[in-house]
PDB file of C-alpha atoms and ligand atoms in Angstrom:
ATOM      1  CA  MET L   1       0.000   0.000   0.000  1.00  0.00           C
ATOM      2  CA  LYS L   2       1.214   3.440  -0.856  1.00  0.00           C
ATOM      3  CA  ILE L   3       0.453   6.571   1.185  1.00  0.00           C
ATOM      4  CA  ILE L   4       1.496  10.087   0.183  1.00  0.00           C
ATOM      5  CA  HIS L   5       2.557  12.424   3.001  1.00  0.00           C
ATOM      6  CA  VAL L   6       2.485  16.124   2.105  1.00  0.00           C
ATOM      7  CA  ALA L   7       3.134  18.893   4.635  1.00  0.00           C
ATOM      8  CA  ASP L   8       2.931  22.626   5.082  1.00  0.00           C
ATOM      9  CA  PRO L   9       1.854  24.057   1.723  1.00  0.00           C
ATOM     10  CA  HIS L  10       1.228  27.458   3.410  1.00  0.00           C
ATOM     11  CA  LEU L  11      -1.107  28.492   0.643  1.00  0.00           C
ATOM     12  CA  THR L  12      -1.784  32.188   0.041  1.00  0.00           C
ATOM     13  CA  PRO L  13      -4.503  33.898  -1.969  1.00  0.00           C
ATOM     14  CA  PRO L  14      -3.593  33.438  -5.659  1.00  0.00           C
ATOM     15  CA  GLY L  15      -0.936  35.937  -6.746  1.00  0.00           C
ATOM     16  CA  GLU L  16       0.532  36.422  -3.265  1.00  0.00           C
ATOM     17  CA  ARG L  17       4.041  35.191  -2.650  1.00  0.00           C
ATOM     18  CA  LEU L  18       5.780  33.891   0.436  1.00  0.00           C
ATOM     19  CA  PHE L  19       9.535  34.473   0.802  1.00  0.00           C
ATOM     20  CA  GLY L  20       9.530  35.197  -2.916  1.00  0.00           C
ATOM     21  CA  LEU L  21       7.925  31.850  -3.755  1.00  0.00           C
ATOM     22  CA  ASP L  22       4.495  31.055  -5.171  1.00  0.00           C
ATOM     23  CA  PRO L  23       2.748  28.574  -2.843  1.00  0.00           C
ATOM     24  CA  ASN L  24      -0.084  27.946  -5.302  1.00  0.00           C
ATOM     25  CA  ALA L  25       2.358  27.012  -8.062  1.00  0.00           C
ATOM     26  CA  ARG L  26       4.189  24.681  -5.667  1.00  0.00           C
ATOM     27  CA  LEU L  27       0.998  22.907  -4.676  1.00  0.00           C
ATOM     28  CA  SER L  28      -0.054  22.535  -8.319  1.00  0.00           C
ATOM     29  CA  ALA L  29       3.350  21.035  -9.179  1.00  0.00           C
ATOM     30  CA  ALA L  30       3.089  18.581  -6.294  1.00  0.00           C
ATOM     31  CA  ILE L  31      -0.428  17.544  -7.305  1.00  0.00           C
ATOM     32  CA  ALA L  32       0.651  17.055 -10.938  1.00  0.00           C
ATOM     33  CA  ASP L  33       3.541  14.851  -9.802  1.00  0.00           C
ATOM     34  CA  ILE L  34       1.339  12.800  -7.483  1.00  0.00           C
ATOM     35  CA  ASN L  35      -1.246  12.352 -10.222  1.00  0.00           C
ATOM     36  CA  ALA L  36       1.470  11.259 -12.681  1.00  0.00           C
ATOM     37  CA  PHE L  37       3.238   8.742 -10.459  1.00  0.00           C
ATOM     38  CA  HIS L  38       1.062   7.935  -7.459  1.00  0.00           C
ATOM     39  CA  ARG L  39      -2.467   7.908  -8.698  1.00  0.00           C
ATOM     40  CA  ASP L  40      -2.745   4.467  -7.100  1.00  0.00           C
ATOM     41  CA  ALA L  41      -2.049   5.783  -3.580  1.00  0.00           C
ATOM     42  CA  ALA L  42      -4.560   4.636  -0.993  1.00  0.00           C
ATOM     43  CA  LEU L  43      -4.478   8.050   0.651  1.00  0.00           C
ATOM     44  CA  VAL L  44      -2.860  11.471   0.364  1.00  0.00           C
ATOM     45  CA  PHE L  45      -2.830  13.546   3.520  1.00  0.00           C
ATOM     46  CA  ILE L  46      -1.582  17.077   4.024  1.00  0.00           C
ATOM     47  CA  ALA L  47      -0.191  17.425   7.526  1.00  0.00           C
ATOM     48  CA  GLY L  48      -1.296  20.943   8.386  1.00  0.00           C
ATOM     49  CA  ASP L  49      -0.383  24.561   7.740  1.00  0.00           C
ATOM     50  CA  LEU L  50      -2.626  24.185   4.736  1.00  0.00           C
ATOM     51  CA  VAL L  51      -2.611  27.954   4.364  1.00  0.00           C
ATOM     52  CA  ASN L  52      -0.245  30.623   5.630  1.00  0.00           C
ATOM     53  CA  ASP L  53      -2.726  33.132   6.917  1.00  0.00           C
ATOM     54  CA  GLY L  54      -6.063  31.451   7.649  1.00  0.00           C
ATOM     55  CA  LYS L  55      -7.744  33.536   4.928  1.00  0.00           C
ATOM     56  CA  PRO L  56     -10.884  32.243   3.202  1.00  0.00           C
ATOM     57  CA  ALA L  57      -9.323  33.093  -0.186  1.00  0.00           C
ATOM     58  CA  SER L  58      -6.409  30.785   0.589  1.00  0.00           C
ATOM     59  CA  TYR L  59      -8.749  27.932   1.523  1.00  0.00           C
ATOM     60  CA  ALA L  60     -10.731  28.560  -1.655  1.00  0.00           C
ATOM     61  CA  ALA L  61      -7.502  28.228  -3.645  1.00  0.00           C
ATOM     62  CA  LEU L  62      -6.719  25.015  -1.787  1.00  0.00           C
ATOM     63  CA  ALA L  63     -10.152  23.568  -2.540  1.00  0.00           C
ATOM     64  CA  HIS L  64      -9.786  24.490  -6.198  1.00  0.00           C
ATOM     65  CA  ALA L  65      -6.336  22.883  -6.451  1.00  0.00           C
ATOM     66  CA  LEU L  66      -7.345  19.712  -4.626  1.00  0.00           C
ATOM     67  CA  GLY L  67     -10.208  19.296  -7.069  1.00  0.00           C
ATOM     68  CA  THR L  68      -7.597  17.996  -9.522  1.00  0.00           C
ATOM     69  CA  LEU L  69      -5.954  15.502  -7.130  1.00  0.00           C
ATOM     70  CA  LYS L  70      -6.766  11.914  -8.138  1.00  0.00           C
ATOM     71  CA  PRO L  71      -6.214   9.806  -4.964  1.00  0.00           C
ATOM     72  CA  PRO L  72      -8.422  10.286  -1.906  1.00  0.00           C
ATOM     73  CA  CYS L  73      -7.230  13.072   0.383  1.00  0.00           C
ATOM     74  CA  ARG L  74      -7.546  14.104   4.035  1.00  0.00           C
ATOM     75  CA  LEU L  75      -6.428  17.409   5.534  1.00  0.00           C
ATOM     76  CA  LEU L  76      -5.041  18.341   8.944  1.00  0.00           C
ATOM     77  CA  MET L  77      -4.940  21.570  10.878  1.00  0.00           C
ATOM     78  CA  GLY L  78      -1.619  23.305  11.647  1.00  0.00           C
ATOM     79  CA  ASN L  79      -0.819  26.405  13.670  1.00  0.00           C
ATOM     80  CA  HIS L  80      -1.198  28.646  10.605  1.00  0.00           C
ATOM     81  CA  ASP L  81      -4.719  27.339   9.954  1.00  0.00           C
ATOM     82  CA  GLU L  82      -8.035  28.807  10.978  1.00  0.00           C
ATOM     83  CA  ARG L  83     -10.509  26.071  11.754  1.00  0.00           C
ATOM     84  CA  SER L  84     -13.770  27.863  10.984  1.00  0.00           C
ATOM     85  CA  ALA L  85     -12.478  29.243   7.667  1.00  0.00           C
ATOM     86  CA  PHE L  86     -11.288  25.745   6.766  1.00  0.00           C
ATOM     87  CA  ARG L  87     -14.655  24.203   7.608  1.00  0.00           C
ATOM     88  CA  ALA L  88     -16.474  26.842   5.578  1.00  0.00           C
ATOM     89  CA  ALA L  89     -14.349  26.003   2.523  1.00  0.00           C
ATOM     90  CA  PHE L  90     -14.467  22.222   3.092  1.00  0.00           C
ATOM     91  CA  PRO L  91     -17.962  21.569   4.479  1.00  0.00           C
ATOM     92  CA  ASP L  92     -17.799  17.863   3.601  1.00  0.00           C
ATOM     93  CA  HIS L  93     -14.428  17.157   5.220  1.00  0.00           C
ATOM     94  CA  PRO L  94     -14.835  14.837   8.227  1.00  0.00           C
ATOM     95  CA  VAL L  95     -14.673  16.400  11.688  1.00  0.00           C
ATOM     96  CA  ASP L  96     -15.375  15.007  15.148  1.00  0.00           C
ATOM     97  CA  ALA L  97     -18.568  15.689  17.106  1.00  0.00           C
ATOM     98  CA  ALA L  98     -17.032  18.817  18.685  1.00  0.00           C
ATOM     99  CA  GLY L  99     -15.994  20.238  15.315  1.00  0.00           C
ATOM    100  CA  PHE L 100     -12.278  19.463  15.536  1.00  0.00           C
ATOM    101  CA  VAL L 101     -10.763  18.300  12.263  1.00  0.00           C
ATOM    102  CA  GLN L 102     -10.162  14.764  13.467  1.00  0.00           C
ATOM    103  CA  SER L 103     -11.206  11.572  11.755  1.00  0.00           C
ATOM    104  CA  VAL L 104     -10.422   7.928  11.119  1.00  0.00           C
ATOM    105  CA  CYS L 105      -9.647   6.852   7.574  1.00  0.00           C
ATOM    106  CA  GLU L 106      -9.565   3.139   6.813  1.00  0.00           C
ATOM    107  CA  THR L 107      -6.842   1.871   4.470  1.00  0.00           C
ATOM    108  CA  PRO L 108      -5.940  -1.671   3.385  1.00  0.00           C
ATOM    109  CA  GLU L 109      -3.073  -1.800   5.923  1.00  0.00           C
ATOM    110  CA  GLY L 110      -4.828  -0.242   8.892  1.00  0.00           C
ATOM    111  CA  ALA L 111      -6.683   2.781  10.143  1.00  0.00           C
ATOM    112  CA  PHE L 112      -5.247   6.285   9.834  1.00  0.00           C
ATOM    113  CA  VAL L 113      -6.245   8.441  12.789  1.00  0.00           C
ATOM    114  CA  LEU L 114      -5.869  12.099  11.865  1.00  0.00           C
ATOM    115  CA  LEU L 115      -5.547  14.509  14.784  1.00  0.00           C
ATOM    116  CA  ASP L 116      -6.196  18.220  15.144  1.00  0.00           C
ATOM    117  CA  THR L 117      -3.448  19.911  17.221  1.00  0.00           C
ATOM    118  CA  LEU L 118      -4.335  23.512  16.337  1.00  0.00           C
ATOM    119  CA  ASP L 119      -4.405  25.780  19.406  1.00  0.00           C
ATOM    120  CA  PRO L 120      -5.710  29.138  18.121  1.00  0.00           C
ATOM    121  CA  GLY L 121      -3.410  32.043  18.931  1.00  0.00           C
ATOM    122  CA  HIS L 122      -0.427  29.781  19.595  1.00  0.00           C
ATOM    123  CA  ASP L 123       2.240  28.218  17.413  1.00  0.00           C
ATOM    124  CA  SER L 124       2.519  25.293  19.808  1.00  0.00           C
ATOM    125  CA  GLY L 125       0.120  22.375  19.480  1.00  0.00           C
ATOM    126  CA  ARG L 126      -2.542  21.162  21.858  1.00  0.00           C
ATOM    127  CA  LEU L 127      -4.705  18.100  22.245  1.00  0.00           C
ATOM    128  CA  CYS L 128      -7.210  19.353  24.794  1.00  0.00           C
ATOM    129  CA  GLN L 129      -9.288  16.994  26.929  1.00  0.00           C
ATOM    130  CA  ALA L 130     -12.085  16.939  24.337  1.00  0.00           C
ATOM    131  CA  ARG L 131      -9.674  15.876  21.598  1.00  0.00           C
ATOM    132  CA  LEU L 132      -7.947  13.346  23.825  1.00  0.00           C
ATOM    133  CA  ASP L 133     -11.333  11.887  24.770  1.00  0.00           C
ATOM    134  CA  TRP L 134     -12.193  11.575  21.090  1.00  0.00           C
ATOM    135  CA  LEU L 135      -8.842   9.858  20.476  1.00  0.00           C
ATOM    136  CA  LYS L 136      -9.429   7.504  23.385  1.00  0.00           C
ATOM    137  CA  GLY L 137     -12.777   6.488  21.939  1.00  0.00           C
ATOM    138  CA  ALA L 138     -11.429   6.149  18.395  1.00  0.00           C
ATOM    139  CA  LEU L 139      -8.586   3.907  19.558  1.00  0.00           C
ATOM    140  CA  ARG L 140     -10.918   1.859  21.733  1.00  0.00           C
ATOM    141  CA  ALA L 141     -12.979   1.124  18.640  1.00  0.00           C
ATOM    142  CA  LEU L 142      -9.791   0.047  16.857  1.00  0.00           C
ATOM    143  CA  ALA L 143      -8.489  -2.216  19.655  1.00  0.00           C
ATOM    144  CA  GLY L 144      -6.224  -4.971  18.385  1.00  0.00           C
ATOM    145  CA  ARG L 145      -5.753  -3.254  15.027  1.00  0.00           C
ATOM    146  CA  SER L 146      -2.809  -1.626  13.270  1.00  0.00           C
ATOM    147  CA  VAL L 147      -3.099   2.145  13.452  1.00  0.00           C
ATOM    148  CA  PHE L 148      -1.193   5.073  11.942  1.00  0.00           C
ATOM    149  CA  LEU L 149      -1.390   8.568  13.392  1.00  0.00           C
ATOM    150  CA  ALA L 150      -1.064  11.833  11.483  1.00  0.00           C
ATOM    151  CA  MET L 151      -0.749  15.172  13.274  1.00  0.00           C
ATOM    152  CA  HIS L 152       0.796  18.536  12.515  1.00  0.00           C
ATOM    153  CA  HIS L 153       2.918  18.894  15.651  1.00  0.00           C
ATOM    154  CA  PRO L 154       5.433  16.095  16.264  1.00  0.00           C
ATOM    155  CA  PRO L 155       4.772  14.268  19.529  1.00  0.00           C
ATOM    156  CA  ALA L 156       8.360  14.644  20.723  1.00  0.00           C
ATOM    157  CA  PRO L 157      11.061  17.296  21.022  1.00  0.00           C
ATOM    158  CA  ILE L 158      13.390  17.083  18.031  1.00  0.00           C
ATOM    159  CA  GLY L 159      16.478  18.798  19.481  1.00  0.00           C
ATOM    160  CA  VAL L 160      15.843  22.183  17.879  1.00  0.00           C
ATOM    161  CA  PRO L 161      14.984  24.511  20.790  1.00  0.00           C
ATOM    162  CA  VAL L 162      13.162  27.117  18.749  1.00  0.00           C
ATOM    163  CA  LEU L 163      10.872  24.395  17.372  1.00  0.00           C
ATOM    164  CA  ASP L 164      10.651  22.458  20.607  1.00  0.00           C
ATOM    165  CA  ARG L 165       9.274  25.588  22.285  1.00  0.00           C
ATOM    166  CA  ILE L 166       6.315  25.424  19.884  1.00  0.00           C
ATOM    167  CA  ALA L 167       5.822  21.674  20.152  1.00  0.00           C
ATOM    168  CA  LEU L 168       2.840  19.719  21.430  1.00  0.00           C
ATOM    169  CA  VAL L 169       2.203  21.010  24.951  1.00  0.00           C
ATOM    170  CA  ASP L 170       0.296  18.029  26.292  1.00  0.00           C
ATOM    171  CA  GLU L 171       2.703  15.278  25.341  1.00  0.00           C
ATOM    172  CA  GLU L 172       2.285  13.416  28.630  1.00  0.00           C
ATOM    173  CA  ALA L 173      -1.505  13.240  28.423  1.00  0.00           C
ATOM    174  CA  PHE L 174      -1.240  12.139  24.784  1.00  0.00           C
ATOM    175  CA  ALA L 175       1.269   9.442  25.760  1.00  0.00           C
ATOM    176  CA  GLU L 176      -1.072   8.236  28.479  1.00  0.00           C
ATOM    177  CA  VAL L 177      -3.889   7.735  25.969  1.00  0.00           C
ATOM    178  CA  ILE L 178      -1.556   5.929  23.575  1.00  0.00           C
ATOM    179  CA  ALA L 179      -0.131   3.694  26.305  1.00  0.00           C
ATOM    180  CA  HIS L 180      -3.558   2.356  27.271  1.00  0.00           C
ATOM    181  CA  SER L 181      -5.056   2.215  23.806  1.00  0.00           C
ATOM    182  CA  GLY L 182      -4.645  -1.483  23.023  1.00  0.00           C
ATOM    183  CA  VAL L 183      -3.778  -0.720  19.410  1.00  0.00           C
ATOM    184  CA  ASN L 184      -0.537  -1.233  17.557  1.00  0.00           C
ATOM    185  CA  ILE L 185       0.553   2.254  16.502  1.00  0.00           C
ATOM    186  CA  ARG L 186       2.976   1.597  13.675  1.00  0.00           C
ATOM    187  CA  HIS L 187       3.991   5.141  12.715  1.00  0.00           C
ATOM    188  CA  ILE L 188       3.252   8.811  13.374  1.00  0.00           C
ATOM    189  CA  PHE L 189       3.378  11.197  10.401  1.00  0.00           C
ATOM    190  CA  CYS L 190       3.895  14.918  11.141  1.00  0.00           C
ATOM    191  CA  GLY L 191       4.437  18.364   9.671  1.00  0.00           C
ATOM    192  CA  HIS L 192       5.427  21.643  11.351  1.00  0.00           C
ATOM    193  CA  VAL L 193       9.238  21.345  11.225  1.00  0.00           C
ATOM    194  CA  HIS L 194       9.744  22.010   7.483  1.00  0.00           C
ATOM    195  CA  CYS L 195      12.645  19.561   7.260  1.00  0.00           C
ATOM    196  CA  LEU L 196      13.193  15.850   6.925  1.00  0.00           C
ATOM    197  CA  THR L 197      13.175  14.529  10.465  1.00  0.00           C
ATOM    198  CA  HIS L 198      12.912  10.886  11.440  1.00  0.00           C
ATOM    199  CA  GLY L 199      12.951   9.475  14.909  1.00  0.00           C
ATOM    200  CA  ALA L 200      11.086   7.499  17.520  1.00  0.00           C
ATOM    201  CA  TRP L 201       8.902   8.614  20.379  1.00  0.00           C
ATOM    202  CA  ARG L 202       8.386   6.142  23.233  1.00  0.00           C
ATOM    203  CA  GLY L 203       9.202   3.347  20.806  1.00  0.00           C
ATOM    204  CA  ILE L 204       6.920   4.573  18.016  1.00  0.00           C
ATOM    205  CA  PRO L 205       8.663   5.696  14.821  1.00  0.00           C
ATOM    206  CA  PHE L 206       7.739   9.125  13.516  1.00  0.00           C
ATOM    207  CA  SER L 207       8.667  11.184  10.491  1.00  0.00           C
ATOM    208  CA  ALA L 208       8.217  14.814   9.572  1.00  0.00           C
ATOM    209  CA  GLN L 209       8.285  16.204   6.089  1.00  0.00           C
ATOM    210  CA  ARG L 210       9.671  19.172   4.221  1.00  0.00           C
ATOM    211  CA  SER L 211       7.268  21.954   3.413  1.00  0.00           C
ATOM    212  CA  LEU L 212       5.996  22.455  -0.112  1.00  0.00           C
ATOM    213  CA  ILE L 213       7.354  25.990   0.159  1.00  0.00           C
ATOM    214  CA  HIS L 214      10.142  27.396   2.424  1.00  0.00           C
ATOM    215  CA  GLN L 215      12.287  25.023   4.473  1.00  0.00           C
ATOM    216  CA  PHE L 216      13.970  25.233   7.872  1.00  0.00           C
ATOM    217  CA  GLU L 217      17.625  24.339   7.672  1.00  0.00           C
ATOM    218  CA  ALA L 218      18.463  21.355   9.866  1.00  0.00           C
ATOM    219  CA  PRO L 219      20.448  22.434  12.937  1.00  0.00           C
ATOM    220  CA  LEU L 220      24.162  22.705  12.218  1.00  0.00           C
ATOM    221  CA  ALA L 221      25.062  21.881  15.789  1.00  0.00           C
ATOM    222  CA  PRO L 222      23.190  20.172  18.599  1.00  0.00           C
ATOM    223  CA  LEU L 223      20.762  22.533  20.274  1.00  0.00           C
ATOM    224  CA  ASP L 224      21.362  25.282  17.727  1.00  0.00           C
ATOM    225  CA  GLU L 225      19.241  28.227  18.888  1.00  0.00           C
ATOM    226  CA  ARG L 226      18.648  29.677  15.435  1.00  0.00           C
ATOM    227  CA  ILE L 227      16.103  28.728  12.868  1.00  0.00           C
ATOM    228  CA  VAL L 228      17.206  29.475   9.350  1.00  0.00           C
ATOM    229  CA  GLY L 229      14.911  29.547   6.338  1.00  0.00           C
ATOM    230  CA  SER L 230      16.159  27.935   3.161  1.00  0.00           C
ATOM    231  CA  TYR L 231      15.249  27.266  -0.438  1.00  0.00           C
ATOM    232  CA  GLU L 232      16.068  23.566  -0.294  1.00  0.00           C
ATOM    233  CA  HIS L 233      13.892  21.567  -2.648  1.00  0.00           C
ATOM    234  CA  PRO L 234      10.330  20.941  -1.546  1.00  0.00           C
ATOM    235  CA  ALA L 235       9.345  17.320  -1.206  1.00  0.00           C
ATOM    236  CA  TYR L 236       6.614  14.923  -0.327  1.00  0.00           C
ATOM    237  CA  SER L 237       7.035  11.391   1.013  1.00  0.00           C
ATOM    238  CA  ILE L 238       5.847   8.100  -0.339  1.00  0.00           C
ATOM    239  CA  ALA L 239       5.222   5.643   2.487  1.00  0.00           C
ATOM    240  CA  VAL L 240       5.212   2.064   1.262  1.00  0.00           C
ATOM    241  CA  ILE L 241       3.387   0.147   3.955  1.00  0.00           C
ATOM    242  CA  GLU L 242       3.262  -3.639   4.042  1.00  0.00           C
ATOM    243  CA  PRO L 243       2.129  -5.950   6.840  1.00  0.00           C
ATOM    244  CA  ARG L 244       5.683  -6.351   8.178  1.00  0.00           C
ATOM    245  CA  SER L 245       7.412  -3.175   6.977  1.00  0.00           C
ATOM    246  CA  ILE L 246       7.194   0.539   6.342  1.00  0.00           C
ATOM    247  CA  ALA L 247       9.584   2.275   3.933  1.00  0.00           C
ATOM    248  CA  ILE L 248       9.501   6.019   3.405  1.00  0.00           C
ATOM    249  CA  HIS L 249      10.858   7.526   0.199  1.00  0.00           C
ATOM    250  CA  VAL L 250      11.357  11.246  -0.333  1.00  0.00           C
ATOM    251  CA  ARG L 251      10.291  12.719  -3.647  1.00  0.00           C
ATOM    252  CA  GLU L 252      11.827  16.106  -4.539  1.00  0.00           C
ATOM    253  CA  PHE L 253       9.244  16.720  -7.195  1.00  0.00           C
ATOM    254  CA  LEU L 254      10.862  19.875  -8.627  1.00  0.00           C
ATOM    255  CA  ASP L 255      14.197  18.190  -9.232  1.00  0.00           C
ATOM    256  CA  LYS L 256      14.682  18.129 -13.000  1.00  0.00           C
ATOM    257  CA  SER L 257      18.318  16.962 -12.992  1.00  0.00           C
ATOM    258  CA  PRO L 258      19.192  14.555 -15.833  1.00  0.00           C
ATOM    259  CA  ARG L 259      18.580  10.845 -15.407  1.00  0.00           C
ATOM    260  CA  PHE L 260      20.961   8.189 -16.684  1.00  0.00           C
ATOM    261  CA  SER L 261      21.234   4.431 -16.918  1.00  0.00           C
ATOM    262  CA  LEU L 262      23.352   2.702 -14.274  1.00  0.00           C
ATOM    263  CA  ALA L 263      23.818  -0.158 -16.775  1.00  0.00           C
ATOM    264  CA  ASN L 264      25.354   2.022 -19.489  1.00  0.00           C
ATOM    265  CA  PRO L 265      29.149   1.401 -19.599  1.00  0.00           C
ATOM    266  CA  VAL L 266      29.712   4.784 -21.268  1.00  0.00           C
ATOM    267  CA  ALA L 267      27.976   6.444 -18.331  1.00  0.00           C
ATOM    268  CA  ARG L 268      30.081   4.476 -15.838  1.00  0.00           C
ATOM    269  CA  ARG L 269      33.357   5.539 -17.482  1.00  0.00           C
ATOM    270  CA  ALA L 270      32.402   9.208 -17.997  1.00  0.00           C
ATOM    271  CA  ARG L 271      34.875  11.735 -16.597  1.00  0.00           C
ATOM    272  CA  SER L 272      32.180  14.336 -15.933  1.00  0.00           C
ATOM    273  CA  PRO L 273      28.384  14.386 -15.745  1.00  0.00           C
ATOM    274  CA  SER L 274      28.261  16.190 -19.104  1.00  0.00           C
ATOM    275  CA  GLU L 275      29.712  13.070 -20.825  1.00  0.00           C
ATOM    276  CA  VAL L 276      27.023  10.782 -19.405  1.00  0.00           C
ATOM    277  CA  PRO L 277      24.325   9.788 -21.925  1.00  0.00           C
ATOM    278  CA  LYS L 278      21.055  11.100 -20.587  1.00  0.00           C
ATOM    279  CA  LEU L 279      17.754   9.317 -20.536  1.00  0.00           C
ATOM    280  CA  ALA L 280      14.580  11.009 -21.559  1.00  0.00           C
ATOM    281  CA  SER L 281      12.693  12.889 -18.874  1.00  0.00           C
ATOM    282  CA  ARG L 282      11.194  10.614 -16.274  1.00  0.00           C
ATOM    283  CA  SER L 283       7.784  12.136 -16.644  1.00  0.00           C
ATOM    284  CA  GLY L 284       8.076  11.599 -20.389  1.00  0.00           C
ATOM    285  CA  GLY L 285       8.070   7.828 -20.007  1.00  0.00           C
ATOM    286  CA  LEU L 286      11.588   6.672 -19.265  1.00  0.00           C
ATOM    287  CA  SER L 287      12.762   3.285 -20.434  1.00  0.00           C
ATOM    288  CA  GLY L 288      13.543   1.163 -17.399  1.00  0.00           C
ATOM    289  CA  TRP L 289      11.500   3.247 -14.958  1.00  0.00           C
ATOM    290  CA  PRO L 290       8.032   2.291 -13.798  1.00  0.00           C
ATOM    291  CA  THR L 291       5.536   3.559 -16.304  1.00  0.00           C
ATOM    292  CA  PRO L 292       3.673   6.589 -14.959  1.00  0.00           C
ATOM    293  CA  ASN L 293       0.070   5.939 -14.208  1.00  0.00           C
ATOM    294  CA  ALA L 294      -2.182   6.871 -17.056  1.00  0.00           C
TER     295      ALA L 294
HETATM  296 FE1  FE2 T 301       4.523  25.260   8.569  1.00  0.00          FE
END
């Protein structure tokens, strides 16, 4: 089973830029790439910070763009989101009984439980008692099953103080619910940190994803106090989930560098990349690559 993990598109009203970049163009490029290569994904989820400013016009742009996405899609709230504006633009998106953007999505390899960690007015994340109670009930109904969690804020500190200060504030209460859930939580997918971060929290593997727009440079030294924006390539992840394994591949969908055949002896002996025979563009139907989905 294939799952596509997208994070932090930070959409703006069409025409508005962010750090000199066009978030709407980035999202369209990501959707085109997913449609070309991963139309067979069981689920695409966008792990929060759907928009940069909470504006209705940004959510309208998001709804318009997602209208072209082929696989099924679920959306999460991040600290840049505005829940009521989101719900107005996506009236059919599942929410819990209290109106939080939380839901369970069944997939062939287990249930995805999507959590809402938005705490209005704060960049940190919160799972208040109402949300934790919902989670407790959702996990109780899934007892004995394999479960995946998706949430904007990572559940654990990641060693970057400026980000850890805006982490999930009720980690202990969340951990308590997880510990007594009776489900097998196989992985937690996150956003928020705008860089490729993999780790484990209380024995559960988690991964966070690059943004579709600006990135945060990974710390250059342990406990680096700065946070530095960068123009590293945007990416989404492809999680290949099987009964006994999970593999996560990063797709830098704007990378247009030439492709070449590893089996070509001329390529192997080349003294510089310019001497290497190039293959046709991957999206153009490359011999030896998986054929893009029609
Ligand atoms: Fe973000």
